[in-house]
Tab-separated table of C-alpha atoms in Angstrom:
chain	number	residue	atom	x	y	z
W	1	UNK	CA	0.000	0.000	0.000
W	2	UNK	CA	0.996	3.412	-0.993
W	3	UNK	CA	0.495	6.179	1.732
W	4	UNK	CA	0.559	9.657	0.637
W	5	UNK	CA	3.480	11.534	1.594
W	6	UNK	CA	4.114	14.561	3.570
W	7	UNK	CA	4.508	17.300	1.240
W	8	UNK	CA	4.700	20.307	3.155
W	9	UNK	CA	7.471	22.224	1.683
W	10	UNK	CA	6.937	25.737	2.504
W	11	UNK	CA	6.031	27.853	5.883
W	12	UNK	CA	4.709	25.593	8.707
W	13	UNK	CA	1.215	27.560	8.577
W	14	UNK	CA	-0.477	29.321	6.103
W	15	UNK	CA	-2.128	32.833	6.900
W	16	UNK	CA	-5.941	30.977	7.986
W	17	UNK	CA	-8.598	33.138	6.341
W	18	UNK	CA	-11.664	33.535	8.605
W	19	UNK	CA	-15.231	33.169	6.514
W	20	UNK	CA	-18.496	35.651	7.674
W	21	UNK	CA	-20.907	32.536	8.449
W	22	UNK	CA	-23.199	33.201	5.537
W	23	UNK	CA	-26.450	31.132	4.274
W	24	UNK	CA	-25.840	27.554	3.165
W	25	UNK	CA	-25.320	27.289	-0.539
W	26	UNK	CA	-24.622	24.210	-1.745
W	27	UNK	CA	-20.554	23.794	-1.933
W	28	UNK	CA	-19.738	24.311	-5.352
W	29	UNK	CA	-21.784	27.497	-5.000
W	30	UNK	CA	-20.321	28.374	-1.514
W	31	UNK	CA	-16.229	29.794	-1.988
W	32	UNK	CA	-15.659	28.669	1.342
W	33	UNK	CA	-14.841	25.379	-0.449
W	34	UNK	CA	-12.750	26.511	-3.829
W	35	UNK	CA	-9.513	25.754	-2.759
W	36	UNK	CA	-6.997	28.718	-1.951
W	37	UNK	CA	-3.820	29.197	-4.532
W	38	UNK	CA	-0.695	27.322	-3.410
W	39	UNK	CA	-2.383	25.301	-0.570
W	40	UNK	CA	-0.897	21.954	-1.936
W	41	UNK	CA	2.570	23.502	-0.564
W	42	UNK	CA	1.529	22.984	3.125
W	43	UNK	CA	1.168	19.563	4.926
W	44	UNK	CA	-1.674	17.273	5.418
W	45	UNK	CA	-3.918	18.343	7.978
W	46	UNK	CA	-2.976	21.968	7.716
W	47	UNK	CA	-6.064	24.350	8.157
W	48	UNK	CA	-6.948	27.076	5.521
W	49	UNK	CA	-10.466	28.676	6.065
W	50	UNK	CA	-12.460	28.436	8.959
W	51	UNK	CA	-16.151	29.784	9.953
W	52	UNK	CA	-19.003	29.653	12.818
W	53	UNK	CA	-21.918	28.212	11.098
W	54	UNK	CA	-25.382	27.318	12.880
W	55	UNK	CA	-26.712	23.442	12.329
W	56	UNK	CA	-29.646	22.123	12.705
W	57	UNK	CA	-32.143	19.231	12.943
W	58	UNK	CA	-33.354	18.778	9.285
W	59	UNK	CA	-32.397	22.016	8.098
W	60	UNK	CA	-34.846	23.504	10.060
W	61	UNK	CA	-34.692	23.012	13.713
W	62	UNK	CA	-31.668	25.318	15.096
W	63	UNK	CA	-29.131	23.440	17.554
W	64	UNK	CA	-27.537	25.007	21.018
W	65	UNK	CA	-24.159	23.884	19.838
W	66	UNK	CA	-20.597	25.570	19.170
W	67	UNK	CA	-20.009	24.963	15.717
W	68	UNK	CA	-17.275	26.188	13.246
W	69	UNK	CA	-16.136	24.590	9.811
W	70	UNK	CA	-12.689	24.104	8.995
W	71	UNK	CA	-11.333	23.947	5.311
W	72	UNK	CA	-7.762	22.021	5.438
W	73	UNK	CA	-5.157	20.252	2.837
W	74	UNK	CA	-5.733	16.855	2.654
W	75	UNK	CA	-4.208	14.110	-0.458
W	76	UNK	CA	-6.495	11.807	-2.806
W	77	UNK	CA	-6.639	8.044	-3.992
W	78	UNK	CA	-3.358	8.879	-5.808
W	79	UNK	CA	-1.378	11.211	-3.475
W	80	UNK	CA	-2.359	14.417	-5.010
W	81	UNK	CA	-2.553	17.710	-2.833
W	82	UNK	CA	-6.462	18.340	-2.362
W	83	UNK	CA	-8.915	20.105	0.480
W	84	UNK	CA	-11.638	18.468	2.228
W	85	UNK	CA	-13.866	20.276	4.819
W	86	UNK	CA	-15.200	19.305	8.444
W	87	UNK	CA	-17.384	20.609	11.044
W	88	UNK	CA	-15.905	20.454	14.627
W	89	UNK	CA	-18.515	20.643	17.383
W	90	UNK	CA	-18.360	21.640	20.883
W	91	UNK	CA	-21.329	21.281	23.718
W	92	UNK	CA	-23.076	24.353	24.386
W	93	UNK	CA	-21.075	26.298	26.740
W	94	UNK	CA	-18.235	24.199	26.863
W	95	UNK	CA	-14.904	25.427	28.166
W	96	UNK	CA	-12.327	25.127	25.766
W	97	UNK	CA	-9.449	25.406	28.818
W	98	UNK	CA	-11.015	22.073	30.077
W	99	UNK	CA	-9.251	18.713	28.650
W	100	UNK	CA	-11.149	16.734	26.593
W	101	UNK	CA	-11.428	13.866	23.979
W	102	UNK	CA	-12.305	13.827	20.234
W	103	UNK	CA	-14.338	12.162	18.248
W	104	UNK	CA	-14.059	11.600	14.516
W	105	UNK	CA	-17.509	10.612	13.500
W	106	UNK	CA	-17.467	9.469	9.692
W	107	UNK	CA	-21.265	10.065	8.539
W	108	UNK	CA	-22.807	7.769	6.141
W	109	UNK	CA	-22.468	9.732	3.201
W	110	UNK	CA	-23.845	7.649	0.684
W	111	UNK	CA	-23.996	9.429	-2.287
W	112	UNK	CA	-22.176	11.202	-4.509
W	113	UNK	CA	-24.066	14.757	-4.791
W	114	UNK	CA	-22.383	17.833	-2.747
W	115	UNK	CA	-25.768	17.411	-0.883
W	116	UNK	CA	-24.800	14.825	0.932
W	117	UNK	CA	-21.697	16.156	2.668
W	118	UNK	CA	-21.880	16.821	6.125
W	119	UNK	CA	-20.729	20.482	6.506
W	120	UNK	CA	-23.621	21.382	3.772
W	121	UNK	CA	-26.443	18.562	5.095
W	122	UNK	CA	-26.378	19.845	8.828
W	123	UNK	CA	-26.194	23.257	8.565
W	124	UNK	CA	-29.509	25.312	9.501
W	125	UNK	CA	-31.356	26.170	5.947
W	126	UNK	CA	-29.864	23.376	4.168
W	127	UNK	CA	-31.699	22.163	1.270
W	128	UNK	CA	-30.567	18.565	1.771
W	129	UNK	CA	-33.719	16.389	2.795
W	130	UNK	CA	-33.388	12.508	2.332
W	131	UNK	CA	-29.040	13.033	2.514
W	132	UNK	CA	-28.074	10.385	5.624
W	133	UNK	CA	-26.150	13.125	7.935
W	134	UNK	CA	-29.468	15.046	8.616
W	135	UNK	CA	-30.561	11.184	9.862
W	136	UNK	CA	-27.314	10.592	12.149
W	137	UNK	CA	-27.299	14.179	13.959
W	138	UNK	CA	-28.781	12.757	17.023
W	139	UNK	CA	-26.562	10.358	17.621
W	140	UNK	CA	-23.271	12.699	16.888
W	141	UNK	CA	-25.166	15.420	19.592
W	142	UNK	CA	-24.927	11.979	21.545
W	143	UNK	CA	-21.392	12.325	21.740
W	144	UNK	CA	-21.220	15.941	22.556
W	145	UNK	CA	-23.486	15.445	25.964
W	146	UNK	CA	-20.735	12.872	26.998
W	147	UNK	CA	-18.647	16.535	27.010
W	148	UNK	CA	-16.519	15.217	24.063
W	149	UNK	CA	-15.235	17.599	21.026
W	150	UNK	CA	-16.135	15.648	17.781
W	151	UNK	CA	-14.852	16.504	14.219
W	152	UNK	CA	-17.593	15.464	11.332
W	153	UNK	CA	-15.502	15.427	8.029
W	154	UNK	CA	-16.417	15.475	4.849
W	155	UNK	CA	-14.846	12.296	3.899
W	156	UNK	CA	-16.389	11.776	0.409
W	157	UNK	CA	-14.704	14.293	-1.051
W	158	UNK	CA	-16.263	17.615	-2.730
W	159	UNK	CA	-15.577	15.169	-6.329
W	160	UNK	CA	-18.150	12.564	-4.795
W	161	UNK	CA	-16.273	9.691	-4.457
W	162	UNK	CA	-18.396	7.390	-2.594
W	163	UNK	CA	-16.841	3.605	-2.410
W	164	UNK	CA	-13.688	4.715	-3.404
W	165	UNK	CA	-11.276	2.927	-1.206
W	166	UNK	CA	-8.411	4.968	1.245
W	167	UNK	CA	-9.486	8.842	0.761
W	168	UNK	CA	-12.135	8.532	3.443
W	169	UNK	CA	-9.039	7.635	5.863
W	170	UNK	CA	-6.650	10.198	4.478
W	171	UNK	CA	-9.548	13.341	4.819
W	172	UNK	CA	-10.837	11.741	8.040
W	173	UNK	CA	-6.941	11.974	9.727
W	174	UNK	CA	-6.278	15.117	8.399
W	175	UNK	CA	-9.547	16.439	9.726
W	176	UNK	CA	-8.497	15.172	13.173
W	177	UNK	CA	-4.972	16.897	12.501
W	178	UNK	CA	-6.781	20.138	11.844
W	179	UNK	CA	-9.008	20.031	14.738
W	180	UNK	CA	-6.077	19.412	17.341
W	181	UNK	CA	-4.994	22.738	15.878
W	182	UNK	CA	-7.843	25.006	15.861
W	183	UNK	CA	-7.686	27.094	19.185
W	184	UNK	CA	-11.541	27.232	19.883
W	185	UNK	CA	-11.864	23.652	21.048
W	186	UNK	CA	-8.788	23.851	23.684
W	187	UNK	CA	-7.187	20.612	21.993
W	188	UNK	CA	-3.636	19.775	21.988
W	189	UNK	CA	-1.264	17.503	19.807
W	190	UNK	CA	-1.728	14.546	22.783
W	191	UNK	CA	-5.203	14.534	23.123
W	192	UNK	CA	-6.702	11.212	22.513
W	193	UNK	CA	-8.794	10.733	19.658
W	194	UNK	CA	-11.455	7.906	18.710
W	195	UNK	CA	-12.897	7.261	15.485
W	196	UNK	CA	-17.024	6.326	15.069
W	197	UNK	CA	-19.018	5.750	11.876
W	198	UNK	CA	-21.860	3.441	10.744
W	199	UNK	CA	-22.603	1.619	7.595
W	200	UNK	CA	-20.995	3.458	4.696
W	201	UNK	CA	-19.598	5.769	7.357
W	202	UNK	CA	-18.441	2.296	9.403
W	203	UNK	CA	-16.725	1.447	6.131
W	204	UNK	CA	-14.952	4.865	5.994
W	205	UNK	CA	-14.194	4.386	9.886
W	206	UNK	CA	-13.000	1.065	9.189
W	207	UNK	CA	-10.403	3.071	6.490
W	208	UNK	CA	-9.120	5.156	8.557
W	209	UNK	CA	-8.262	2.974	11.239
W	210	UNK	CA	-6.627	1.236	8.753
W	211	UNK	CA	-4.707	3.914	7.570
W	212	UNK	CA	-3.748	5.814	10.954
W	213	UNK	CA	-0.374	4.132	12.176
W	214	UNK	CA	1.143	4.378	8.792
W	215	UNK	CA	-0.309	8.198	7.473
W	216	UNK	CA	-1.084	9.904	10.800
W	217	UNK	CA	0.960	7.943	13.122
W	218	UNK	CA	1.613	11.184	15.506
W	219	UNK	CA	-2.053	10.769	16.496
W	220	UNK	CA	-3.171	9.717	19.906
W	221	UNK	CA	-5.920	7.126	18.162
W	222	UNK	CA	-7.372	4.952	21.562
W	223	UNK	CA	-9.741	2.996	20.119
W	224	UNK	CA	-12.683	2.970	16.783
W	225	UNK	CA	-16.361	1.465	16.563
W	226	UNK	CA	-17.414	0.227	13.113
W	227	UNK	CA	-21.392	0.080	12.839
W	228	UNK	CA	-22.068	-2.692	9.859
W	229	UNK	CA	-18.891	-1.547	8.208
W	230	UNK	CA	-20.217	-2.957	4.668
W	231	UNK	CA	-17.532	-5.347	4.330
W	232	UNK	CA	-17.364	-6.005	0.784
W	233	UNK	CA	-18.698	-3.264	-1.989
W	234	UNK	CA	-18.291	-6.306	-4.609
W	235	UNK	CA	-20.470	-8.398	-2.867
W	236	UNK	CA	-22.907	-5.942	-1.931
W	237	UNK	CA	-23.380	-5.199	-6.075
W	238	UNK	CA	-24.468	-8.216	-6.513
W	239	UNK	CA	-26.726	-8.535	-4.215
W	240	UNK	CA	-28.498	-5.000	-4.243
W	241	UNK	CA	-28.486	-4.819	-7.489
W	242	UNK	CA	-32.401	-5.330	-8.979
W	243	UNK	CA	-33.913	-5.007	-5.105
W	244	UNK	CA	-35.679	-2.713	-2.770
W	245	UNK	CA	-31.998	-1.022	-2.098
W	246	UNK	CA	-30.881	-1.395	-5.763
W	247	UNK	CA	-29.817	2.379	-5.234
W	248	UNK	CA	-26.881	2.093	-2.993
W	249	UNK	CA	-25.194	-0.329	-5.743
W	250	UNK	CA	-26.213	2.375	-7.995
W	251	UNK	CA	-24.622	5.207	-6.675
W	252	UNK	CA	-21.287	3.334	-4.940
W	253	UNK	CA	-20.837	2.814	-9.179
W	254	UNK	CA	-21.462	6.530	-9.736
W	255	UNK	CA	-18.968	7.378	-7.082
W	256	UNK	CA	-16.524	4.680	-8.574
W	257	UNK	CA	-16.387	5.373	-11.677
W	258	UNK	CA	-15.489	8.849	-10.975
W	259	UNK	CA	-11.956	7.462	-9.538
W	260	UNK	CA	-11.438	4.338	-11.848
W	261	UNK	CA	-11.210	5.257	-15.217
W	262	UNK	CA	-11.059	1.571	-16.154
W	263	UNK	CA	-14.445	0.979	-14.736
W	264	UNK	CA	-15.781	4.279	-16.162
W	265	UNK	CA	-14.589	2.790	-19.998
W	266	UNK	CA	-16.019	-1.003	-18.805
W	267	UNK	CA	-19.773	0.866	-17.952
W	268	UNK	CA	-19.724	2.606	-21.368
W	269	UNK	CA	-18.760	-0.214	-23.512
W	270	UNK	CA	-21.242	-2.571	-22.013
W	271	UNK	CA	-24.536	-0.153	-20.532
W	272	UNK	CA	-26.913	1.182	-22.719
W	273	UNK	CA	-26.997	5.001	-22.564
W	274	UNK	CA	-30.331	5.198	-20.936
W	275	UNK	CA	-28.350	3.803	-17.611
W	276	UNK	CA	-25.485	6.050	-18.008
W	277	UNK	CA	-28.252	8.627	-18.002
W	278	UNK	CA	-29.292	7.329	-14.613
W	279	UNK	CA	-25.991	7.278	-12.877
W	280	UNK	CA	-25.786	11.305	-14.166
W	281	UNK	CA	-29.138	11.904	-12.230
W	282	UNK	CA	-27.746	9.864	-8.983
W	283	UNK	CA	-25.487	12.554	-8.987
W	284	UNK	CA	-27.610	15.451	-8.066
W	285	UNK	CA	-29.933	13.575	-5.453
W	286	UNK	CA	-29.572	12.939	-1.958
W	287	UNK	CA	-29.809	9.443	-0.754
W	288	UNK	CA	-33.081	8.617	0.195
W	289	UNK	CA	-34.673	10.438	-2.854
W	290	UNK	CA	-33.234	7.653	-4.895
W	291	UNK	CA	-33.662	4.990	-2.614
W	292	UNK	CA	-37.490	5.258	-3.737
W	293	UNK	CA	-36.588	6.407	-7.079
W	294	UNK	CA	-33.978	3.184	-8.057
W	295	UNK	CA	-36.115	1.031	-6.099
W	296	UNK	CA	-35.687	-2.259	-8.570
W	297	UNK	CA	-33.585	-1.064	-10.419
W	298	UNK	CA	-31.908	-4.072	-12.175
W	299	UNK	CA	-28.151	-3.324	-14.600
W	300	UNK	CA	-29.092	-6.237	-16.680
W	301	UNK	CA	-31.774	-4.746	-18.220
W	302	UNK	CA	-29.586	-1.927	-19.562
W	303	UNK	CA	-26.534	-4.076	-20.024
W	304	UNK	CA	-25.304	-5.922	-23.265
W	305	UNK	CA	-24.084	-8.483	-20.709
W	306	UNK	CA	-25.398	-9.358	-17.247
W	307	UNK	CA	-24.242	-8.133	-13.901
W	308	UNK	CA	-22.428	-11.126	-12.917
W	309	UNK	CA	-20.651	-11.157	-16.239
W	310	UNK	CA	-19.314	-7.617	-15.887
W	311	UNK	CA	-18.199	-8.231	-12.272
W	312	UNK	CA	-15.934	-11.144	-13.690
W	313	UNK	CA	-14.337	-8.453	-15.937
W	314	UNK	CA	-10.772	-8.937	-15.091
W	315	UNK	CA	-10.037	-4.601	-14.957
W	316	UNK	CA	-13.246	-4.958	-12.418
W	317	UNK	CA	-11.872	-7.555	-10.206
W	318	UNK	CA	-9.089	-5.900	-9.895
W	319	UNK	CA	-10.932	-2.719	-8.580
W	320	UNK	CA	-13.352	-4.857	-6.292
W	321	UNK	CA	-9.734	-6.155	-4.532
W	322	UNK	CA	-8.943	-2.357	-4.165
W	323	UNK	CA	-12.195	-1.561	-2.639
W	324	UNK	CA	-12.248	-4.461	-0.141
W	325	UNK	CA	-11.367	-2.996	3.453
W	326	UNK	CA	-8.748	-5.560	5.886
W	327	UNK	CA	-5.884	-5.788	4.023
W	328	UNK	CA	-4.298	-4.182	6.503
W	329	UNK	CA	-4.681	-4.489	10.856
W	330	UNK	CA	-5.855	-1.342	12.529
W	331	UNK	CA	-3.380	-0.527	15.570
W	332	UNK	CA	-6.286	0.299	17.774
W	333	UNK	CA	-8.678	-1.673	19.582
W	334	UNK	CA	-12.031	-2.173	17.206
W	335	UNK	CA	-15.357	-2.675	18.251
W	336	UNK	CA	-17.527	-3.714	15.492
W	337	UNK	CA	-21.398	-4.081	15.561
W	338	UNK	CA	-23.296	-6.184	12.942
W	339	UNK	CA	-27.231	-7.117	12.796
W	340	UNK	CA	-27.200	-10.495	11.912
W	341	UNK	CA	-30.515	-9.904	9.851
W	342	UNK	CA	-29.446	-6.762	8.159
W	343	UNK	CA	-31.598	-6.351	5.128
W	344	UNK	CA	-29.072	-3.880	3.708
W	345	UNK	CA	-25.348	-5.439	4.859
W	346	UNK	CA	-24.688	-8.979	4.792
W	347	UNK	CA	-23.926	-10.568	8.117
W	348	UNK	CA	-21.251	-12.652	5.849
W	349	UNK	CA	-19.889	-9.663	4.181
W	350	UNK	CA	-18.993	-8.370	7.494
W	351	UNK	CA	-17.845	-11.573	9.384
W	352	UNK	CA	-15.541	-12.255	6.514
W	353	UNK	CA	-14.172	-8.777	6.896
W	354	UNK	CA	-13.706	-9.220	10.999
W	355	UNK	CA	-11.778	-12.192	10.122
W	356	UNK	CA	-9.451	-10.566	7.627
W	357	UNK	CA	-8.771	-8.162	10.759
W	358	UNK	CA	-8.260	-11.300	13.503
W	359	UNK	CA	-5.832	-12.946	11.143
W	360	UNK	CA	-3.433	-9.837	11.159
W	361	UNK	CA	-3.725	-9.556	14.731
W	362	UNK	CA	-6.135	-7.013	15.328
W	363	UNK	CA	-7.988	-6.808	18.923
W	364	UNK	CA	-11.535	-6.917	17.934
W	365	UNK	CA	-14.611	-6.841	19.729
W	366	UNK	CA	-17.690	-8.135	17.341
W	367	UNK	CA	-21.146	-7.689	18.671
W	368	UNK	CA	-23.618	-8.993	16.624
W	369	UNK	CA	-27.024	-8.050	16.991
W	370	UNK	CA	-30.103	-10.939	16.269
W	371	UNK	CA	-33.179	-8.795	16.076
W	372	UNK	CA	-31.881	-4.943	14.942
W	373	UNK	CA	-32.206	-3.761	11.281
W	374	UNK	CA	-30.005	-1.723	9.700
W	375	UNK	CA	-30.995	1.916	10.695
W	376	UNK	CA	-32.430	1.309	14.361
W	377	UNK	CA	-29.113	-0.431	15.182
W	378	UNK	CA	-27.394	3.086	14.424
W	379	UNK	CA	-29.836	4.336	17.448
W	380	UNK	CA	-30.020	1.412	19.049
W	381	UNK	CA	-26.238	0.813	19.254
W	382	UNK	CA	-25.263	3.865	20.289
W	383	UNK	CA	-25.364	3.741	24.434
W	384	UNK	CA	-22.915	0.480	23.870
W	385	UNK	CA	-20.697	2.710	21.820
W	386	UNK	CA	-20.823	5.587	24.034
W	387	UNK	CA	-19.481	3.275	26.890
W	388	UNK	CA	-16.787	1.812	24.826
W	389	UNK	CA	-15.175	4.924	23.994
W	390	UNK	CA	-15.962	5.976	27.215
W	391	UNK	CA	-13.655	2.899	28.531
W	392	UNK	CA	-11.144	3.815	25.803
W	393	UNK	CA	-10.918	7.376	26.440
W	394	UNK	CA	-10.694	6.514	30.503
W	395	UNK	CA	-8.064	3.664	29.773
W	396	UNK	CA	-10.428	0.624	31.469
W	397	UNK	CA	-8.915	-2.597	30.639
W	398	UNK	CA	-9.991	-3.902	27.021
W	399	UNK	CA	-12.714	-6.584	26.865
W	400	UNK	CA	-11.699	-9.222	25.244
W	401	UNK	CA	-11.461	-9.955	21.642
W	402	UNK	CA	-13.718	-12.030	19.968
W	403	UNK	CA	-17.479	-12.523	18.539
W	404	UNK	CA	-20.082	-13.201	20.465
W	405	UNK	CA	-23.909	-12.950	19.262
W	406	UNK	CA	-26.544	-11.576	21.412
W	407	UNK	CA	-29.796	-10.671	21.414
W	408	UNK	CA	-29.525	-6.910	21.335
W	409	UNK	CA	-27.062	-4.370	22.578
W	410	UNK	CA	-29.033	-2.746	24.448
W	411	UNK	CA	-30.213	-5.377	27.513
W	412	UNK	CA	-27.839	-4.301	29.476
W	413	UNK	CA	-28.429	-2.128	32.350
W	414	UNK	CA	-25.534	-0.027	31.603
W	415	UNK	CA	-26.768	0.664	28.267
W	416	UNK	CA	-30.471	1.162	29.283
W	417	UNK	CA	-29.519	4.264	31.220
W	418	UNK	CA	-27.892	5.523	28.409
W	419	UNK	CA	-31.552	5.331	26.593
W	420	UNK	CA	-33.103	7.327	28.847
W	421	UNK	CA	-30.238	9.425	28.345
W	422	UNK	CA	-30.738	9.670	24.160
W	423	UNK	CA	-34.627	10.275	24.914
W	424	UNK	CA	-34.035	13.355	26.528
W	425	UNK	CA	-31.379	14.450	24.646
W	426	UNK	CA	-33.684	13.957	21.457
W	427	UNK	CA	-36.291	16.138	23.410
W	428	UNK	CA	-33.879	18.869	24.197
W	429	UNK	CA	-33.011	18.534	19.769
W	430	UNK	CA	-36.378	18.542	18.949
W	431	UNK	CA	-37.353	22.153	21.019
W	432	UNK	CA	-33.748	23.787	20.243
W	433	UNK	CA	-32.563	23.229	23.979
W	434	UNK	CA	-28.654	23.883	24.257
W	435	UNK	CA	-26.813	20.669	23.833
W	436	UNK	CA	-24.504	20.465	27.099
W	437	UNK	CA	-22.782	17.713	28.914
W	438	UNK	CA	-24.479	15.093	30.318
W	439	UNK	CA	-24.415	15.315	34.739
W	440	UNK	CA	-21.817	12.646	35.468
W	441	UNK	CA	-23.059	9.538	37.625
W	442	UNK	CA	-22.392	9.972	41.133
């Protein structure tokens, strides 16, 4: 594997330009996001813009948080100089003098327009309903009431490459290297760090702790949680493609094809034009939209060959290898968290993937989950999450590694108060209550 190198020839730090926090445009309307001349000259992780913005629930609903957005060099599949953007959060009132964690929490993205990217979907008067980050606010104001700082990047890329295998790592680690910079949230270069995502955001997370030793090994990384990390793109083609979630096959190809040029030539030598015609529309719709609108969909109807055929293309095995997460151990302690009757991931898909991990020596922790579908685990997981970084961040001894099934992660009486908990934070969301730190147990 190839890791991007350090670059950063000239000063140290650039002069940081500070944005007026205006209305949310989309980002290729918004210059907050054009790149600034000569950035590729500083060092991964190095911030360039920042900004206050306002989030909120839907668009609509303001949030009591601290907010800012923080525009910062980052490198691509290839080891090119590019910028990514994140939001770093604090809780309301928080003092930035008092110690504390980060988060990294990689959204589920899912989709290839701008619309979908976190620092546009969560900000207050975004036009971004049906993107997955307006779904997974809750749970990342979750991790602010615990009193932690969390950094939300943008880990798609502003070119839309969902699926593509390595960037999310590289923008996620330089996002974290930003935030231990920026002098608003108090952080320093040895505060510890975890890393959270679900589904397509698990499958970033699981990048990135992939990634961390060898590009950002300066970081302080204690521990990650992968919610149904995906596993296997390849496999999950195959069997999306034609069903109720045909979509997410639909646009991990329009996000694919963007990076692979071989797989862009395969898709136009063998699909007719009307389904070329459909990845262009994936590419200005949020998620959910097309969930309803590719509902079905099926590539052998608009192929000259069928799916399975075109997935045996020798140029296209060779990207489904590239795409496949495990090849290489994550330094940190893992938790994973799978429902065993996912409708969307395969249970297989992701035990194959835990395995790949366990026989490079990992220390994983898999939970999975018998009766939780694929969004309520995101919710439902979450007070089992909060405790394990919790442990991580308070350096409790590990659990041991291994899998063990049970019947949900949340009949435990440790994670039931931590229900209660996400009620009433949800409450607080819903009525634009500030979002502060949770009273500590006595």
């Amino acid at each position: 594997m190839t890791v991007p190198a350090d670059t950063g020839m000239g000063p140290a730090r650039p002069l940081v330009e500070i944005f007026p926090s205006e209305r949310a445009l989309p980002p290729e309307l918004d210059r907050f996001y054009h790149p600034p001349a000569g950035f590729a000259r500083f060092a991964p992780g190095t911030v360039l813009r920042t900004r206050r913005v306002e989030l909120a629930l839907f668009g609509r609903v303001p949030q009591k948080v601290s907010a800012w957005q923080l525009l910062y060099r980052t490198s691509n599949l290839h080891g090119g100089a590019e910028t990514a953007a994140t939001t770093v959060l604090l809780p309301w009132g928080a003092d930035p003098h008092q110690p504390r964690p980060l988060v990294s929490f990689q959204c589920a993205i899912d989709g290839v327009s701008s619309k979908c990217l976190p620092s546009y979907a969560l900000r207050r008067g975004a036009r971004a309903l049906g993107s997955i980050p307006q779904v997974e606010l809750p749970v990342i104001a979750y991790a602010l009431a615990q009193g932690w700082a969390v950094s939300v990047p943008d880990h798609g890329g502003m070119a839309g490459h969902f699926g593509v295998p390595r960037e999310p790592g590289y923008r996620s680690l330089d996002a974290i290297r930003a935030s231990l910079t920026f002098a608003p949230l108090g952080l320093t270069d040895s505060t510890p760090v975890a890393l959270w995502g679900y589904s397509g955001g698990g499958l970033a997370t699981a990048w990135t702790a992939e990634l961390a030793a060898e590009y950002a090994p300066e970081l302080d990384i204690v521990g990650a949680v992968a919610g149904s990390p995906v596993g296997d793109l390849g496999s999950a083609f195959a069997r999306l493609n034609g069903t109720f979630f045909a979509a997410f096959s639909t646009m991990a190809v329009a996000g694919l094809r963007r990076a692979y040029t071989d797989l862009d030539r395969i898709l136009r030598t063998h699909l007719e034009s009307e389904f070329l015609e459909i990845l262009a529309d994936a590419e200005s719709r949020t998620t959910l939209h097309l969930l309803f609108r590719l509902m079905g969909k099926n590539i052998d109807n608009y192929s000259h060959r069928t799916f399975a055929e075109l997935l045996a293309e020798p140029d296209l095995q060779q990207i489904l290898d590239d795409i496949r997460p495990g090849v290489q151990a994550p330094a940190m302690p893992l938790l994973v968290i799978q429902g065993v009757n996912d409708e969307l991931i395969a249970v297989a898909d992701v035990d194959q993937h835990v395995a790949r991990y366990a026989i490079r020596g990992a220390h994983v922790r898999y939970l999975r989950d018998r009766l939780s579908l694929h969004m309520p685990l995101l919710f439902i997981g979450a007070p089992a999450t909060m405790n394990w970084l919790a442990d991580r961040f308070d350096q409790r001894p590990l659990p041991a590694a291994g899998t063990e099934t049970v019947w949900s992660v949340a009949f435990t009486k440790r994670e039931a108060l931590g229900h209660l908990r996400f009620a009433g934070l949800l409450a607080r969301m819903l009525t634009s209550r500030p979002i502060r730190q949770f009273r500590r147990s006595a």
